[in-house]
mmCIF file of C-alpha atoms in Angstrom:
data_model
loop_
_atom_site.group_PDB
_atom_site.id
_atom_site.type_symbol
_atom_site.label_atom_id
_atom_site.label_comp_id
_atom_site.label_asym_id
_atom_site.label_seq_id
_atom_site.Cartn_x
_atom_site.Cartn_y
_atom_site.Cartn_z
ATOM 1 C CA UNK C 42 7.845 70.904 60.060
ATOM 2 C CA UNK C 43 8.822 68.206 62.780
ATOM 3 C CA UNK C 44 5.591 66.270 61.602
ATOM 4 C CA UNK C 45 6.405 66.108 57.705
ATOM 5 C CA UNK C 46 10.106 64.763 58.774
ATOM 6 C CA UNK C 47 8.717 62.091 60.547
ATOM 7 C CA UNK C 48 6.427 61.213 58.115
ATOM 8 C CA UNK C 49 9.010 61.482 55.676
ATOM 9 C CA UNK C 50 11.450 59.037 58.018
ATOM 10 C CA UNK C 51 8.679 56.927 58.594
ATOM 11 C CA UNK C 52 8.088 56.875 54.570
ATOM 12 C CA UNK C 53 12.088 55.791 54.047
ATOM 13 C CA UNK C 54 11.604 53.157 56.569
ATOM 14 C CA UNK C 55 8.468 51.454 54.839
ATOM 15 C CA UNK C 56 9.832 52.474 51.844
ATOM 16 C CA UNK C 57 12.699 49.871 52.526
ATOM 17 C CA UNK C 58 10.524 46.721 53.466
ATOM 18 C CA UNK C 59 8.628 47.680 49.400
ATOM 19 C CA UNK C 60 11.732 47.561 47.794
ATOM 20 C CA UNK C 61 12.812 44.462 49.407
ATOM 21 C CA UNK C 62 9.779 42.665 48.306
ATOM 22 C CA UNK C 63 9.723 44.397 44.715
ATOM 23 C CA UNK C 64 13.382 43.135 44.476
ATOM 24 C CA UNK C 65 11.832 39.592 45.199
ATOM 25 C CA UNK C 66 9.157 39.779 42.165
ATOM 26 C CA UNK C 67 11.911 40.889 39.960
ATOM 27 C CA UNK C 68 14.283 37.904 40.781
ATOM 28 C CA UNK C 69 11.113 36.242 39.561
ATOM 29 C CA UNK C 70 10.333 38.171 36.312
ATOM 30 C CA UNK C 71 14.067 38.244 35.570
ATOM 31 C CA UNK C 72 14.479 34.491 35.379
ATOM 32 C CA UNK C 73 10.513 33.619 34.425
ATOM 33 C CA UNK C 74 9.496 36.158 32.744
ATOM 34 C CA UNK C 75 6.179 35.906 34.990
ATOM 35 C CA UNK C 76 5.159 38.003 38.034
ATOM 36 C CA UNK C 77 4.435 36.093 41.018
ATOM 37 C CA UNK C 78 1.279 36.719 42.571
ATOM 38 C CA UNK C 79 1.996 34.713 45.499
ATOM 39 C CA UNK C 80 5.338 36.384 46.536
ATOM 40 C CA UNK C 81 3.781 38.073 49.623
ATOM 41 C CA UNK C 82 2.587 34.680 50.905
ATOM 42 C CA UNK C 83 5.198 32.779 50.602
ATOM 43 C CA UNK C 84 7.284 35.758 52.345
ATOM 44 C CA UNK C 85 4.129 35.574 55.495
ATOM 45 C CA UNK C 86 4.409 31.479 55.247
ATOM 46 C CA UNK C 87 8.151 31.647 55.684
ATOM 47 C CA UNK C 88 8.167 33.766 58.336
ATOM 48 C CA UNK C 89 5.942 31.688 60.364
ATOM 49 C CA UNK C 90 8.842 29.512 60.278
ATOM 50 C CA UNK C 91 10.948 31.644 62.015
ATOM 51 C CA UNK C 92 8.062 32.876 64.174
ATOM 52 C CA UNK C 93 8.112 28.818 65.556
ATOM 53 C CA UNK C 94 11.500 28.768 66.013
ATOM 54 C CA UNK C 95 11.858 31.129 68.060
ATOM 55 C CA UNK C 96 8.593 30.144 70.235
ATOM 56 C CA UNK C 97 10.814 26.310 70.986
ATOM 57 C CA UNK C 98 13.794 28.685 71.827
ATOM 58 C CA UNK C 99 16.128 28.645 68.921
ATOM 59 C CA UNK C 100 18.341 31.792 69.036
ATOM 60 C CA UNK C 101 17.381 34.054 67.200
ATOM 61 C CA UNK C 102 20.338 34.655 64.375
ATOM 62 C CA UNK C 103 19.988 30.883 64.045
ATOM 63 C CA UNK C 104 16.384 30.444 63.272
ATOM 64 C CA UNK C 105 16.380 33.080 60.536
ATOM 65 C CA UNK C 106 19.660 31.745 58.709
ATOM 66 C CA UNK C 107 17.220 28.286 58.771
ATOM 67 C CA UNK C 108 14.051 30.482 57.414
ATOM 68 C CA UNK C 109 15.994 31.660 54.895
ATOM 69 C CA UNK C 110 17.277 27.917 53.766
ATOM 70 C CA UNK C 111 13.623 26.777 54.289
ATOM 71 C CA UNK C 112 12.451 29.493 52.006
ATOM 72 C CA UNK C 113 14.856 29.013 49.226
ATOM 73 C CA UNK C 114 13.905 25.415 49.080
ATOM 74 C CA UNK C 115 10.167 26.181 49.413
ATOM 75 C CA UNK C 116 10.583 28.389 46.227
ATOM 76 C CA UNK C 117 12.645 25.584 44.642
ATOM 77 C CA UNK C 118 10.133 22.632 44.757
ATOM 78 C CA UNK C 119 7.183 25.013 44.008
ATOM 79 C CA UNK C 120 8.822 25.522 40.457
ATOM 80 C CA UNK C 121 9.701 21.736 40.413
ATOM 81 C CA UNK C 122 6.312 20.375 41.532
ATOM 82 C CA UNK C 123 3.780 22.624 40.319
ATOM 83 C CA UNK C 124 5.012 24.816 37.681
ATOM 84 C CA UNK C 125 6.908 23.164 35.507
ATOM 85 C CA UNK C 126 4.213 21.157 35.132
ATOM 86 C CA UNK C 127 2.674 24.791 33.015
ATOM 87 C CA UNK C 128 5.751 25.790 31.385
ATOM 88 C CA UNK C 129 4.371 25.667 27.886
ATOM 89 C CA UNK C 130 0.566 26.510 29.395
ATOM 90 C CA UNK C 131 -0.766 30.203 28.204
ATOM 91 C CA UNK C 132 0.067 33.127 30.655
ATOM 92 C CA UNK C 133 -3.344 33.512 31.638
ATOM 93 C CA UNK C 134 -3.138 29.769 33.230
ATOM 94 C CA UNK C 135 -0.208 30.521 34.586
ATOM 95 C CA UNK C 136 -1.290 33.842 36.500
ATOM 96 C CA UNK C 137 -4.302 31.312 37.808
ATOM 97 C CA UNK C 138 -1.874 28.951 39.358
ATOM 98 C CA UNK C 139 -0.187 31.638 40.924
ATOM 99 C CA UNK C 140 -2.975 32.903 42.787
ATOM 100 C CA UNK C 141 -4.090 29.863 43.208
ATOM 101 C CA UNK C 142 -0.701 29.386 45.341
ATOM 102 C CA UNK C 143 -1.804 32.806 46.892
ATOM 103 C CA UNK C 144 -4.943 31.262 48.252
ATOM 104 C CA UNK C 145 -3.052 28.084 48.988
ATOM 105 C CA UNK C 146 -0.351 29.582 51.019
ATOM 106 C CA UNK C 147 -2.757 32.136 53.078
ATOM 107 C CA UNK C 148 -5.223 29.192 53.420
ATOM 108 C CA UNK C 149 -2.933 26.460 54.904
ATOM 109 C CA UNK C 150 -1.346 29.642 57.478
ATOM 110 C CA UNK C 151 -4.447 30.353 58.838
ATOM 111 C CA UNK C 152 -4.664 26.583 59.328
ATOM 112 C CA UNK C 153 -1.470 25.652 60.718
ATOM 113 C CA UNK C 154 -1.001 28.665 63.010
ATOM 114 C CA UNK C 155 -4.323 30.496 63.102
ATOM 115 C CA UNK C 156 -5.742 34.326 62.659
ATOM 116 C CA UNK C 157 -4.672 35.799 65.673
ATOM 117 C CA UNK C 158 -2.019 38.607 65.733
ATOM 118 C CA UNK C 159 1.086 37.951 67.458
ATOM 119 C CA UNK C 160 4.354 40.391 68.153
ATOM 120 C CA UNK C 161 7.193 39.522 66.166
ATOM 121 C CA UNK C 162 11.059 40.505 67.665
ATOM 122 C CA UNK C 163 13.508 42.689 65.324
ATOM 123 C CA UNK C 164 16.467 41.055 64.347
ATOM 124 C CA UNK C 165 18.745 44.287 64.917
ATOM 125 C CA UNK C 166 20.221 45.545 68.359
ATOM 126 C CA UNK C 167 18.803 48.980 69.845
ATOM 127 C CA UNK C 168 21.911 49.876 70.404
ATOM 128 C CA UNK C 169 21.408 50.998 66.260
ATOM 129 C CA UNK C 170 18.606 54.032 67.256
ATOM 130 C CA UNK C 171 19.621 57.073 66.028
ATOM 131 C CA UNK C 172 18.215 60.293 65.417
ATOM 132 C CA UNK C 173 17.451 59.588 62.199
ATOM 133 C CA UNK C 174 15.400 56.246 62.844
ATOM 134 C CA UNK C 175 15.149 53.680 64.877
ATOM 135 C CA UNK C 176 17.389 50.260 65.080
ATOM 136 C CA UNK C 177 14.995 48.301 62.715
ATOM 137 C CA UNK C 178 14.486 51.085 60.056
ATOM 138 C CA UNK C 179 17.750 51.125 60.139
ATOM 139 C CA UNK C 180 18.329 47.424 60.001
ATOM 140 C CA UNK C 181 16.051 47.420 56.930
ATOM 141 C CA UNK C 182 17.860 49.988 54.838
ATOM 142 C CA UNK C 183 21.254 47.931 55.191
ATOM 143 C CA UNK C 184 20.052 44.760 54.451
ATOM 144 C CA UNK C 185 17.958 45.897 51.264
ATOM 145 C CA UNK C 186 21.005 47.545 49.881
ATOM 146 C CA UNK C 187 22.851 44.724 50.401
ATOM 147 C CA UNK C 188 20.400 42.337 48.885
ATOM 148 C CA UNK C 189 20.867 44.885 46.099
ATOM 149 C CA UNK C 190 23.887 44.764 45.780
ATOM 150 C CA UNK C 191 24.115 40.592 45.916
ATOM 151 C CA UNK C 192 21.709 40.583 43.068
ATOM 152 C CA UNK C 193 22.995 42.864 41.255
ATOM 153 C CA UNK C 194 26.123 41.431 41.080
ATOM 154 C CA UNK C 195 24.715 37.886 40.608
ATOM 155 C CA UNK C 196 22.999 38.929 37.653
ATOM 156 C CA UNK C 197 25.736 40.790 36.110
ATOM 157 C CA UNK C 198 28.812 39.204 36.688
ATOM 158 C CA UNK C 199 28.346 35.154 37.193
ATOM 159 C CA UNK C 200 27.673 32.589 34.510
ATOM 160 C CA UNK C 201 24.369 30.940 36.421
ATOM 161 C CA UNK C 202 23.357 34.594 37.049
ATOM 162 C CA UNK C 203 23.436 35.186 33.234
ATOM 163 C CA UNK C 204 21.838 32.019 32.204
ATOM 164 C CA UNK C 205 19.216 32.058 34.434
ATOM 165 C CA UNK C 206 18.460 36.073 32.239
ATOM 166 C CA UNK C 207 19.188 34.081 28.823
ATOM 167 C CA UNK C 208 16.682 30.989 29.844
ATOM 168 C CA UNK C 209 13.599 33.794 30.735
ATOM 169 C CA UNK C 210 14.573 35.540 27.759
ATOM 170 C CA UNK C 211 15.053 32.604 24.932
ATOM 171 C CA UNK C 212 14.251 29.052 26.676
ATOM 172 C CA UNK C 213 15.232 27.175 23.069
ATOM 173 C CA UNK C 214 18.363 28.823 22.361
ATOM 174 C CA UNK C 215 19.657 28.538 25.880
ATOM 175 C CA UNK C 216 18.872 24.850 25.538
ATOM 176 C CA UNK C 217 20.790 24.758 22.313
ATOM 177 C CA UNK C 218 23.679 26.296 24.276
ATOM 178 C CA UNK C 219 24.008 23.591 27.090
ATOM 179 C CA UNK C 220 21.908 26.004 29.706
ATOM 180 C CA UNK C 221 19.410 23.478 32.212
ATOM 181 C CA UNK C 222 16.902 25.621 31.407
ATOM 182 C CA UNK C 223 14.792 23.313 34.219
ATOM 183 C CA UNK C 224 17.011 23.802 36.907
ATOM 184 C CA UNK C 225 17.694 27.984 36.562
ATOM 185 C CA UNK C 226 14.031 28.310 36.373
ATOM 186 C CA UNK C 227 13.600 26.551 39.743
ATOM 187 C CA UNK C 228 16.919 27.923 41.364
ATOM 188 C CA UNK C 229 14.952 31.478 40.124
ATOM 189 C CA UNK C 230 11.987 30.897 42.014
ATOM 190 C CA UNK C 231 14.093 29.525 45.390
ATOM 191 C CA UNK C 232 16.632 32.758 45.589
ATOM 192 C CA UNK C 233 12.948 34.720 45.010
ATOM 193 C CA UNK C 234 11.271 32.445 47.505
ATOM 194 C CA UNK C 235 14.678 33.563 50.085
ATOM 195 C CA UNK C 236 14.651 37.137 49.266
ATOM 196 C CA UNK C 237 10.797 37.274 49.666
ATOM 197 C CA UNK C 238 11.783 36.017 53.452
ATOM 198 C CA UNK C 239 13.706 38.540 53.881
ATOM 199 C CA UNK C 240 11.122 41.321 53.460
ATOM 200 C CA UNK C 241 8.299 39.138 55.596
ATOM 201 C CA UNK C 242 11.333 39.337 59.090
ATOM 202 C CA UNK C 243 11.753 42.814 58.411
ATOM 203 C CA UNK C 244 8.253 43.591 57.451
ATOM 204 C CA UNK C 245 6.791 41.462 60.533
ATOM 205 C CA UNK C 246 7.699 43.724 63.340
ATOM 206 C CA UNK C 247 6.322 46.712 62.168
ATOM 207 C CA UNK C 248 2.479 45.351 60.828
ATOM 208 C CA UNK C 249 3.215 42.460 63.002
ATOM 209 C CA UNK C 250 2.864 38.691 62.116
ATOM 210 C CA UNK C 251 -0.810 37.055 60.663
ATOM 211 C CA UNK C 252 -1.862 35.673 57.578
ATOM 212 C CA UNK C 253 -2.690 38.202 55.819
ATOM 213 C CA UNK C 254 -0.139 40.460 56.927
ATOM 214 C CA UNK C 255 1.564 40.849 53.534
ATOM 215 C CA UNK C 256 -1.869 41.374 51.228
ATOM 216 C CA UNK C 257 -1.523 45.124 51.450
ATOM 217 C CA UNK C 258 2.385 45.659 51.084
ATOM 218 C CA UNK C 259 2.248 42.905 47.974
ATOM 219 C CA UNK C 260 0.554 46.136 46.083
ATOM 220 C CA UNK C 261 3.183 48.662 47.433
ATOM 221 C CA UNK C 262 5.735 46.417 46.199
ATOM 222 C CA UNK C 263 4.117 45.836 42.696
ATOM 223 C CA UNK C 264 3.870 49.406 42.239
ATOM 224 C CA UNK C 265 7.118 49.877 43.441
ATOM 225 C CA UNK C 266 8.755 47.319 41.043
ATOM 226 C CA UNK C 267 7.018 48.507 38.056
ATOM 227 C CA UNK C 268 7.816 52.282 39.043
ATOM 228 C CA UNK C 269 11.709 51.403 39.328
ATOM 229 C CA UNK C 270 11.325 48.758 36.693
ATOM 230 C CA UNK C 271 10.407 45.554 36.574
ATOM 231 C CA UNK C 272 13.353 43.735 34.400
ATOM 232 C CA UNK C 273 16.264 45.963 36.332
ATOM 233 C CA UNK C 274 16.489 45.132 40.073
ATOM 234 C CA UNK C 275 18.856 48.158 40.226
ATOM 235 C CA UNK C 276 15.396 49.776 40.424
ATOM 236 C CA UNK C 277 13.939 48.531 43.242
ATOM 237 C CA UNK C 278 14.955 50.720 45.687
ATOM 238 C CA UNK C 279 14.488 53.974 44.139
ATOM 239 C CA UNK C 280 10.817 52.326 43.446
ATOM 240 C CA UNK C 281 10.479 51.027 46.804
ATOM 241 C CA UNK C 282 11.096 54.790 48.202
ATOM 242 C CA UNK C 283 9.214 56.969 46.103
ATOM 243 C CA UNK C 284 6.090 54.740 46.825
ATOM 244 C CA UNK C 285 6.583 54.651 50.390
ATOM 245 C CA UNK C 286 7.370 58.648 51.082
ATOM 246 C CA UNK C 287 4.308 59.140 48.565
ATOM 247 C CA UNK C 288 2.387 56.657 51.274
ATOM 248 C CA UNK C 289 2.909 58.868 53.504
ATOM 249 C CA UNK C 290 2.283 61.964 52.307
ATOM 250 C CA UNK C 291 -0.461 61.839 50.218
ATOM 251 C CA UNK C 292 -2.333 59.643 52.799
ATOM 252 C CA UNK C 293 -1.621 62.305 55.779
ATOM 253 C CA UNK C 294 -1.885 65.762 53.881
ATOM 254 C CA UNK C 295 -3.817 64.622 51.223
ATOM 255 C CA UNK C 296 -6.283 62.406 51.033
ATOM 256 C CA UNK C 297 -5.937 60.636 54.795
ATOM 257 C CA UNK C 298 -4.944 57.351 55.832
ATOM 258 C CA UNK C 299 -8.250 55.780 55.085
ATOM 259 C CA UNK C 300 -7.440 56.035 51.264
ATOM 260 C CA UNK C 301 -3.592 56.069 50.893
ATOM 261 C CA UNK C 302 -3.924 52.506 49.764
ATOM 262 C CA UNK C 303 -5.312 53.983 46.407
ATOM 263 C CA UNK C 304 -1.463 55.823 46.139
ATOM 264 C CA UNK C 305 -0.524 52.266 44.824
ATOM 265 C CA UNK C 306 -3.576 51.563 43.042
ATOM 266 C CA UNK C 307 -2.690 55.133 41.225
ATOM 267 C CA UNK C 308 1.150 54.494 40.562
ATOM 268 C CA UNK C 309 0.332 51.149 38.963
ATOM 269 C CA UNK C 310 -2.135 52.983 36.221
ATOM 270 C CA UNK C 311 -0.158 55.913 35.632
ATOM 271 C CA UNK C 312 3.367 53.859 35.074
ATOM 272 C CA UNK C 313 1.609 51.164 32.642
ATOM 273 C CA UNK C 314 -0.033 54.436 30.585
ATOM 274 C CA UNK C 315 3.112 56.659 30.795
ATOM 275 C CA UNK C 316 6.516 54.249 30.972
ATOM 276 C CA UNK C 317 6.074 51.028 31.369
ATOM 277 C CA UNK C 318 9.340 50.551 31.685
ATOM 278 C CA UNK C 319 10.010 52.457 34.445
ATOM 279 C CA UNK C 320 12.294 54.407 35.707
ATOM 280 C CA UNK C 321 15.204 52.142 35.342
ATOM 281 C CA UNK C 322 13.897 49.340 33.105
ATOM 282 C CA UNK C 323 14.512 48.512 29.312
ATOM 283 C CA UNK C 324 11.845 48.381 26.917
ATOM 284 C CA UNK C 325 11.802 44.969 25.473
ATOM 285 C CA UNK C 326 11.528 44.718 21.774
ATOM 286 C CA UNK C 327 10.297 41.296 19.993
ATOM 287 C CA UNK C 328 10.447 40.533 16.201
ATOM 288 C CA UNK C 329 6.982 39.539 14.949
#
């Protein structure tokens, strides 16, 4: 009994750090339309920035607030300098360039700052430990709810958060309506780009910081999104959990660690065939 509570706390925890990185691709889908392939390195890239930061001895607090600014513009000039550039191009180019940025991204880290593994320091105080998890599991639950509830709000309740929704969803009309189409795409893609940074600090400590730290948790999060819904960030969370206590379980009593990864790979299928909506999503209906 003490061994499936852990595993269950331990499948919260990681649940948390899935739903903060689903929440990211559906910042992107809600103002795009598009899933973005790259999300997980962009979140890995950015966090290297931190990760140098703190090596020339900026305080800590200090160097994420500037990760987060450096990832929000980061996201920005991607849309400005690359994508725009396929705006009107098929999806299928468009899911090329983004892995293409996936390669990109992974490619110029391993440059820059090499393959090795390095230890990367938890944002939250110990003093947080609990019973019930430890400081950064805890950490990680509070801010994903509160990214939650930012975006949530952002979406529902401010005019740019409501044009950026009406430019994904009909570019022309928006246009006819005054909207900068241009600029909520790319202001999209940077608050994506920031949120994405979040889940590489809080993911970082736990599978620790290399290149190709996110390529696994990029799934969880894709299945997790989808599961909660992909066009309702409410959705996230829930998502985010139920993949990561499923993790868990499955991979310990089930089928062992060696093939939990296939949990994902399962979840992904079996929303797409049964509601591809998901749990909280909104089927999308287009006249033809």
């Amino acid at each position: 009994m003490v061994g499936f509570l852990h595993q269950l706390v331990s499948g919260v925890a990681v649940g948390f750090i899935y739903a903060s990185l689903a929440l990211a691709l559906v910042m992107i889908f809600q103002s795009t339309n598009h899933i973005n392939f790259a999300q997980g390195e962009m979140a890995m890239f950015t966090t290297y920035f931190a990760w140098t930061m703190l090596q020339a001895g900026v305080p800590v607090w200090l160097a994420f607030g500037a990760t987060l600014l450096g990832a929000f513009v980061m996201g920005y000039l991607v849309e400005r300098l690359i994508l725009r550039w396929f705006a009107q191009a098929p999806v299928f180019s468009v899911v090329i360039v983004l892995i293409g940025l996936l390669l990109l991204f992974n490619s110029l880290a391993g440059w820059i700052f090499g393959y090795e593994t390095r230890a990367f320091p938890s944002l939250f105080p110990r003093s947080w430990t609990t019973s019930f998890g430890s400081a950064h599991e805890l950490g990680i639950a509070v801010v994903t709810v509160a990214l939650l509830l930012v975006v949530f709000l952002f979406f529902r309740f401010t005019k740019l958060g409501l044009a950026m929704r009406a430019a994904a969803q009909n570019p022309l009309s928006s246009r006819l309506v005054g909207i900068d189409v241009g600029f909520t795409l790319a202001l999209g893609w940077g608050l994506a780009a920031l949120i994405g940074a979040v889940a590489g600090l809080m993911a970082a400590p736990v599978v620790f910081l290399e290149p190709n730290m996110m390529n696994g948790l990029i799934i969880y999060a894709f299945a997790a999104a989808l599961l909660g819904g992909i066009n309702n960030p409410v959705g996230a969370i829930p998502g985010g959990l139920i993949v990561g206590i499923l993790e868990n379980l499955v991979g310990v009593y089930l089928v062992g660690t060696e093939l939990k990864f296939a949990v994902a790979l399962v979840l992904i299928i079996a929303v797409l065939l049964v509601r591809p909506a998901g749990l909280f999503g909104y089927p999308i209906a287009t006249r033809v």
